[in-house]
């Protein structure tokens, strides 16, 4: 079995008296897609933000590619990227200009070819010269995904990546991610409130509740363990538990 | 530090200026209007040349040099605000970009702004009032460089405060620099200040620059002491402010403020 590409050990984040993430540990292996599931406020986004170095953990360790994130931030983050519904990109730049800036930021070579490839993959040829402020929310989501895969990351963190996409584009995005995973051995940590999508995409699911991992395994294992017919039933059961 | 990351950020800001009238106005329109208003005041004051020798040189020269400091500060703070307004901070700081590279890029942007604004003002002063700022001579170069560094120091201070206190502190981007104007003695000599305020003003590198400028214009002697103080104080303050910026950055990451700034 291959060594984990992401290793999280005893991760804790407290904001004053509030514990957002409470001692979670998990691993992601090369080429694995792991779903991070849980109700609002469960700690999913905080976890991803800690993995991206945007929030400093109160305790615990994050290792990627065998390196400690606290000590090797630059090396690690050059091989990682993310997309989130909660971020945007500079509105006054065109799609292409935004991608060019990201490419320069990550020190890519042959930038025009890389942009051509990504724009084509995400079917954004028509909006390539458009100002970002004129994009629809679906196009904006595709732009943040384009910036995420543009840099050829080895690990991708996706926070509700298909939340504002129509079913057709969301379906295409899921296929694209699976393709990239197959061809580039990409590892993905994924959050979504779409249970069907979670089941379809994830090799393994981590269920978070109030900052703790309450279940971990394949969708089948989790539904069986909680005696429910599908993941949505498990979600409802756990989310409504006091 | 990696040059390509600094270049990426500069490119991102230059794209903004390419098609934004509001941002271009910041470089051409406001400095030009400033100069026109102050120019006419100066023309009026020239009637009292007997009582105020060198009024034109003092006022227009001081105005142009003050704008150097102001735009240097704005170059840093507004570049940071642009990232907040575009909700782009996470794209930047979840990338390999280091805070020091971010600061270096904003400093480069501030030099770009200072150069653009200075060209506008120098040309306008020459065309409208036949005033040549270069009469200050070669001393202009160290004066301008010192004012740019003073602007950076105030810019880094303001940026740190906005990062720490969020949107509520945004107004500081335009207001903070004016807190330093009375003790920079831009338009009057330091001796007009009350004694207790003079002591504070002497700790301000910009006051040494403007005092030095007046010495050059009045007596054509070399204000080496003022220049030395300006350089020393600037280096000290900038080093302290960069250290404080890094500390604030760590505190913001610790408290989760970096992902919420601008909300």
XYZ file of C-alpha atoms in Angstrom:
505
model
C 0.000 0.000 0.000
C 1.352 3.475 -0.962
C 2.366 5.960 1.722
C -0.175 8.653 2.592
C 0.247 11.952 0.774
C -1.669 13.852 3.476
C -1.374 12.900 7.151
C -3.397 14.721 9.784
C -2.741 13.810 13.427
C -4.754 14.997 16.431
C -5.725 18.272 14.755
C -7.406 20.754 17.079
C -8.568 24.316 16.456
C -10.033 26.440 19.204
C -11.301 29.996 18.821
C -11.515 31.172 22.425
C -13.917 28.798 24.186
C -15.263 27.369 20.949
C -13.669 24.214 19.584
C -14.151 24.143 15.822
C -12.029 21.049 15.163
C -11.557 18.574 17.970
C -8.663 16.174 17.624
C -9.225 14.715 14.175
C -6.799 12.343 12.482
C -6.977 11.021 8.939
C -4.872 10.232 5.907
C -5.263 10.616 2.170
C -3.379 8.281 -0.166
C -2.102 9.154 -3.640
C -4.943 9.163 -6.166
C -7.606 8.875 -3.479
C -10.743 11.039 -3.377
C -11.886 11.553 0.192
C -15.218 13.202 0.972
C -15.491 15.394 4.053
C -19.107 15.365 5.111
C -20.962 17.044 7.925
C -23.622 19.630 8.791
C -22.879 23.352 8.760
C -20.443 24.247 11.530
C -19.042 20.715 11.732
C -15.505 21.982 11.054
C -15.075 21.022 7.381
C -14.048 24.450 6.098
C -11.820 25.136 9.121
C -10.079 21.806 8.470
C -9.455 22.696 4.825
C -8.230 26.166 5.789
C -5.753 24.610 8.226
C -4.586 22.220 5.494
C -3.989 25.259 3.277
C -2.013 27.076 5.971
C -4.579 29.881 6.263
C -5.369 29.047 9.894
C -2.782 27.900 12.426
C -3.897 24.776 14.344
C -4.101 24.995 18.131
C -2.597 21.506 18.361
C -1.816 18.515 16.186
C 0.194 18.113 13.029
C -0.354 18.303 9.289
C 2.099 16.535 7.012
C 1.986 16.455 3.233
C 4.429 14.627 0.963
C 6.146 13.544 4.177
C 6.851 17.169 5.190
C 5.514 19.205 8.109
C 3.277 22.030 6.831
C 4.384 24.360 9.631
C 8.023 24.065 8.510
C 7.765 23.493 4.747
C 4.850 25.698 3.772
C 6.315 26.929 0.472
C 7.332 23.479 -0.832
C 4.014 21.928 0.134
C 1.728 24.690 -1.140
C 3.438 24.752 -4.531
C 2.044 21.218 -5.045
C -1.403 21.898 -3.614
C -4.351 23.926 -4.827
C -7.955 24.505 -3.878
C -11.317 25.722 -5.017
C -14.098 27.009 -2.860
C -17.549 28.480 -3.320
C -16.549 31.035 -0.698
C -13.734 32.662 -2.621
C -13.640 34.701 -5.761
C -11.066 36.048 -8.172
C -10.272 39.673 -9.084
C -13.364 41.009 -10.860
C -11.615 43.577 -13.007
C -9.396 41.027 -14.714
C -10.488 38.792 -17.565
C -10.615 35.027 -17.112
C -7.389 34.661 -19.068
C -5.594 37.411 -17.124
C -6.568 35.801 -13.837
C -5.252 32.441 -14.987
C -2.035 34.053 -16.234
C -1.443 35.658 -12.826
C -1.999 32.321 -11.059
C 0.355 30.583 -13.502
C 3.076 33.159 -12.779
C 2.456 32.909 -9.052
C 3.159 29.162 -9.149
C 6.101 29.595 -11.538
C 4.576 27.570 -14.392
C 6.320 27.377 -17.735
C 4.617 27.317 -21.142
C 1.762 29.321 -19.671
C -0.298 29.867 -22.876
C -0.434 26.109 -23.552
C -1.455 25.310 -19.963
C -4.190 27.941 -20.071
C -5.422 26.599 -23.442
C -5.677 23.085 -22.000
C -7.500 24.076 -18.838
C -9.895 26.465 -20.565
C -10.772 23.701 -23.021
C -11.211 21.085 -20.292
C -13.623 23.330 -18.408
C -15.413 24.470 -21.568
C -14.583 28.103 -20.914
C -13.390 29.066 -24.399
C -16.201 31.592 -24.847
C -15.661 33.318 -21.516
C -11.878 33.425 -21.818
C -11.754 37.129 -22.693
C -14.667 38.064 -20.438
C -14.230 40.225 -17.368
C -14.575 38.105 -14.239
C -17.290 40.421 -12.889
C -19.457 39.498 -15.876
C -19.323 35.746 -15.205
C -22.377 33.887 -13.957
C -21.957 32.083 -10.629
C -21.532 28.800 -12.511
C -18.826 30.285 -14.725
C -17.139 31.739 -11.626
C -17.075 28.289 -10.024
C -15.525 26.905 -13.187
C -12.916 29.686 -13.113
C -11.903 28.854 -9.534
C -11.714 25.190 -10.555
C -9.645 26.157 -13.587
C -7.193 28.037 -11.374
C -7.078 24.985 -9.065
C -6.130 22.465 -11.759
C -4.017 24.907 -13.816
C -1.029 24.435 -11.525
C -0.953 20.622 -11.858
C -1.366 20.047 -8.126
C -0.784 16.681 -6.489
C -3.408 17.434 -3.838
C -6.615 19.350 -4.379
C -8.920 20.679 -1.668
C -12.412 21.364 -2.920
C -14.930 23.112 -0.697
C -18.391 22.571 -2.243
C -17.008 22.843 -5.776
C -20.258 22.122 -7.599
C -22.609 24.090 -5.317
C -23.641 26.674 -7.907
C -23.372 24.603 -11.051
C -26.257 23.270 -13.119
C -26.529 19.445 -13.170
C -24.975 19.187 -16.635
C -21.854 21.185 -15.768
C -21.632 19.602 -12.294
C -21.665 16.172 -13.980
C -18.920 17.252 -16.378
C -16.840 18.638 -13.503
C -17.121 15.349 -11.604
C -15.941 13.493 -14.701
C -13.115 15.955 -15.196
C -11.941 15.473 -11.627
C -12.050 11.700 -12.022
C -10.084 11.991 -15.268
C -7.439 14.195 -13.671
C -7.252 11.807 -10.741
C -6.718 8.875 -13.131
C -4.176 10.593 -15.386
C -2.219 12.585 -12.814
C -2.739 10.508 -9.678
C -4.360 13.522 -8.042
C -5.524 13.215 -4.423
C -8.653 15.145 -3.522
C -10.307 16.182 -0.280
C -13.838 17.177 -1.098
C -16.747 18.741 0.772
C -20.277 18.816 -0.548
C -23.847 18.828 0.661
C -24.879 16.760 -2.324
C -25.008 13.182 -0.971
C -25.348 11.561 -4.378
C -22.278 13.412 -5.513
C -20.414 12.308 -2.377
C -21.313 8.673 -3.013
C -20.357 8.912 -6.673
C -17.079 10.748 -6.170
C -15.559 9.544 -2.944
C -13.445 6.448 -2.403
C -13.849 7.092 1.283
C -15.945 9.445 3.392
C -15.045 11.153 6.661
C -18.094 12.254 8.611
C -17.516 15.257 10.877
C -19.849 16.433 13.593
C -19.077 19.255 16.037
C -15.449 19.108 15.064
C -15.049 15.350 15.630
C -14.870 12.436 13.224
C -17.952 10.319 13.952
C -17.657 7.907 11.050
C -15.122 7.000 8.415
C -15.244 4.509 5.527
C -16.850 3.910 2.154
C -20.404 5.159 1.599
C -21.590 1.536 1.824
C -19.748 0.918 5.108
C -21.154 4.083 6.674
C -24.782 3.429 5.660
C -24.514 -0.149 6.908
C -22.960 0.931 10.186
C -25.752 3.390 10.919
C -28.475 1.052 9.625
C -29.750 3.556 7.066
C -30.672 3.122 3.415
C -28.400 5.837 2.020
C -25.917 8.544 2.936
C -28.595 11.243 3.111
C -30.424 9.292 5.825
C -27.164 8.954 7.770
C -26.534 12.689 7.357
C -30.011 13.561 8.658
C -29.728 11.139 11.559
C -26.333 12.485 12.667
C -27.122 16.147 12.000
C -30.269 15.975 14.161
C -28.640 14.136 17.052
C -28.079 16.271 20.128
C 12.120 35.353 -2.105
C 11.027 34.281 -5.599
C 10.939 36.972 -8.260
C 8.240 35.234 -10.343
C 5.764 35.497 -7.473
C 6.482 39.202 -7.005
C 6.138 39.724 -10.774
C 2.811 37.827 -10.709
C 1.374 40.243 -8.149
C 2.681 43.300 -9.979
C 1.144 41.969 -13.209
C -2.180 41.477 -11.416
C -2.219 45.141 -10.306
C -1.090 46.490 -13.661
C -3.994 44.620 -15.313
C -6.300 46.504 -12.933
C -4.984 49.907 -13.979
C -5.251 49.005 -17.653
C -9.009 49.379 -17.754
C -10.070 51.169 -14.593
C -10.882 54.851 -14.926
C -11.243 55.249 -11.145
C -7.765 53.877 -10.569
C -6.257 56.015 -13.309
C -7.927 59.070 -11.746
C -6.073 58.258 -8.566
C -2.836 58.767 -10.503
C -3.730 61.607 -12.853
C -6.846 63.464 -11.742
C -6.470 63.988 -7.971
C -2.772 64.917 -7.954
C -3.412 67.281 -10.858
C -6.320 68.974 -9.029
C -4.232 69.226 -5.860
C -1.560 71.003 -7.800
C -3.985 73.376 -9.522
C -5.613 74.470 -6.226
C -2.327 74.865 -4.371
C -0.794 76.507 -7.411
C -3.383 79.287 -7.378
C -2.979 79.758 -3.631
C 0.728 80.095 -4.258
C 0.173 82.587 -7.087
C -1.899 84.645 -4.639
C 0.793 84.401 -1.961
C 3.375 85.637 -4.457
C 1.817 89.091 -4.060
C 3.367 89.059 -0.607
C 6.774 87.919 -1.834
C 8.403 90.629 0.262
C 7.138 89.069 3.485
C 7.399 85.457 2.249
C 10.434 84.991 0.032
C 10.426 81.761 -1.988
C 6.722 81.053 -1.380
C 6.277 79.351 -4.739
C 9.273 77.125 -4.285
C 8.240 76.165 -0.772
C 4.598 75.436 -1.424
C 4.707 73.732 -4.800
C 7.883 71.835 -3.959
C 6.418 70.738 -0.636
C 3.160 69.697 -2.288
C 4.908 67.544 -4.874
C 7.113 65.928 -2.209
C 4.144 65.328 0.111
C 2.375 63.545 -2.724
C 5.412 61.268 -3.064
C 4.942 60.150 0.541
C 1.149 59.905 0.220
C 1.234 57.815 -2.990
C 3.976 55.554 -1.614
C 1.719 54.779 1.362
C -1.341 54.329 -0.875
C 0.578 52.024 -3.194
C 0.948 49.535 -0.354
C -2.372 49.923 1.434
C -4.622 50.117 -1.624
C -2.918 47.063 -3.150
C -3.890 45.121 -0.014
C -7.430 46.529 -0.073
C -7.778 45.477 -3.718
C -7.199 41.872 -2.616
C -9.803 42.197 0.137
C -12.386 43.737 -2.205
C -11.756 40.980 -4.765
C -11.956 38.279 -2.032
C -8.588 37.176 -3.339
C -6.528 36.938 -0.137
C -7.049 33.199 0.182
C -5.950 32.618 -3.427
C -2.729 34.436 -2.591
C -1.887 33.216 0.886
C -2.911 29.596 0.273
C -0.344 29.630 -2.545
C 3.448 29.442 -2.016
C 3.508 33.262 -1.833
C 5.321 34.517 1.281
C 4.183 37.609 3.209
C 7.575 39.186 2.443
C 6.992 38.648 -1.302
C 3.559 40.209 -0.947
C 5.108 43.264 0.704
C 7.842 43.466 -1.930
C 5.216 43.498 -4.698
C 3.185 46.224 -2.983
C 6.357 48.278 -2.525
C 7.113 47.917 -6.217
C 3.548 49.056 -6.981
C 4.025 52.069 -4.747
C 7.193 53.042 -6.664
C 5.214 52.738 -9.885
C 2.490 55.021 -8.479
C 4.974 57.549 -7.155
C 6.701 57.737 -10.539
C 3.437 58.181 -12.438
C 2.077 60.809 -10.025
C 5.395 62.670 -9.899
C 5.579 62.923 -13.678
C 2.034 64.358 -13.776
C 2.752 66.893 -11.047
C 6.197 67.945 -12.230
C 4.929 68.521 -15.771
C 1.769 70.335 -14.592
C 3.788 72.599 -12.272
C 6.105 73.470 -15.134
C 3.315 74.093 -17.659
C 0.895 76.014 -15.419
C 3.182 77.841 -13.008
C 6.596 77.725 -14.721
C 7.819 75.980 -11.587
C 10.710 73.567 -11.933
C 10.949 71.198 -8.971
C 14.497 70.314 -10.028
C 15.732 73.664 -8.713
C 16.115 71.725 -5.469
C 18.941 70.042 -7.358
C 20.479 66.635 -6.749
C 19.203 66.731 -3.181
C 15.825 65.885 -4.636
C 16.907 62.260 -5.118
C 17.679 61.389 -1.467
C 14.652 63.441 -0.353
C 12.320 61.496 -2.655
C 13.839 58.130 -1.707
C 13.411 58.922 1.985
C 9.816 59.994 1.496
C 9.072 56.779 -0.400
C 10.447 54.755 2.521
C 8.419 56.869 4.993
C 5.335 56.165 2.849
C 6.115 52.428 2.897
C 6.413 52.484 6.688
C 3.014 54.144 7.117
C 1.599 51.832 4.413
C 2.803 48.671 6.160
C 1.470 49.966 9.490
C -1.942 50.714 7.958
C -2.079 47.385 6.124
C -1.318 45.514 9.352
C -4.129 47.365 11.125
C -6.613 46.598 8.331
C -5.565 42.929 8.330
C -6.014 42.772 12.109
C -9.233 44.797 12.508
C -10.888 44.127 9.140
C -13.291 46.255 7.162
C -13.864 48.748 9.985
C -10.245 49.839 9.687
C -10.390 50.368 5.900
C -10.855 54.112 6.331
C -7.293 54.239 7.683
C -6.052 53.626 4.144
C -6.920 57.243 3.340
C -6.736 58.831 6.787
C -3.658 57.400 8.486
C -1.095 59.368 6.508
C -2.718 62.677 7.500
C -2.058 61.843 11.131
C 1.608 62.325 10.252
C 1.142 65.474 8.171
C 1.175 68.058 11.035
C 4.405 66.601 12.400
C 5.951 66.253 8.946
C 6.038 70.068 8.728
C 5.312 69.946 5.019
C 4.238 73.565 4.518
C 5.796 75.287 7.540
C 9.099 75.110 9.421
C 9.326 72.873 12.469
C 9.932 75.916 14.720
C 6.265 76.965 14.427
C 5.228 73.858 16.383
C 4.937 74.030 20.179
C 8.029 72.696 21.909
C 6.491 69.406 22.999
C 5.306 68.715 19.437
C 8.687 69.652 17.992
C 10.220 66.827 20.014
C 7.774 64.387 18.401
C 8.289 65.881 14.936
C 12.072 65.367 15.161
C 11.381 61.649 15.521
C 9.555 61.719 12.180
C 11.874 61.156 9.186
C 9.567 63.122 6.868
C 10.033 66.242 9.051
C 13.793 65.993 8.470
C 13.224 65.743 4.714
C 10.991 68.823 4.542
C 13.238 70.764 6.910
C 16.181 69.756 4.724
C 14.347 70.907 1.616
C 13.808 74.357 3.166
C 17.478 74.610 4.115
C 18.525 73.813 0.530
C 16.124 76.404 -0.886
C 16.927 79.108 1.645
C 20.641 78.877 1.990
C 21.866 76.376 -0.570
C 23.758 74.651 2.258
C 23.862 70.884 2.588
C 21.397 69.436 5.110
C 23.564 66.378 5.769
C 22.472 66.055 9.383
C 18.791 66.029 8.433
C 19.435 63.517 5.697
C 21.336 61.283 8.123
C 18.492 61.403 10.625
C 15.916 60.720 7.925
C 17.815 57.660 6.653
C 18.444 56.288 10.154
C 14.891 56.778 11.375
C 13.428 55.399 8.152
C 15.520 52.238 8.350
C 14.608 51.743 11.997
C 10.859 52.296 11.509
C 10.596 50.246 8.320
C 12.380 47.305 9.945
C 10.084 47.532 12.978
C 6.963 47.791 10.804
C 7.919 44.805 8.621
C 8.481 42.806 11.818
C 5.117 43.940 13.104
C 3.424 43.015 9.794
C 4.794 39.460 10.077
C 3.685 39.269 13.700
C 0.176 40.514 12.803
C 0.033 38.005 9.937
C 0.778 35.175 12.403
C -1.799 36.475 14.893
C -4.421 36.666 12.110
C -3.689 33.072 11.081
C -3.868 31.987 14.709
C -7.265 33.672 15.219
C -8.641 32.735 11.803
C -8.899 36.412 10.822
C -7.076 36.094 7.526
C -9.925 34.078 5.993
C -12.521 36.509 7.346
C -10.917 39.874 6.629
C -13.257 41.918 4.445
C -16.412 40.063 5.475
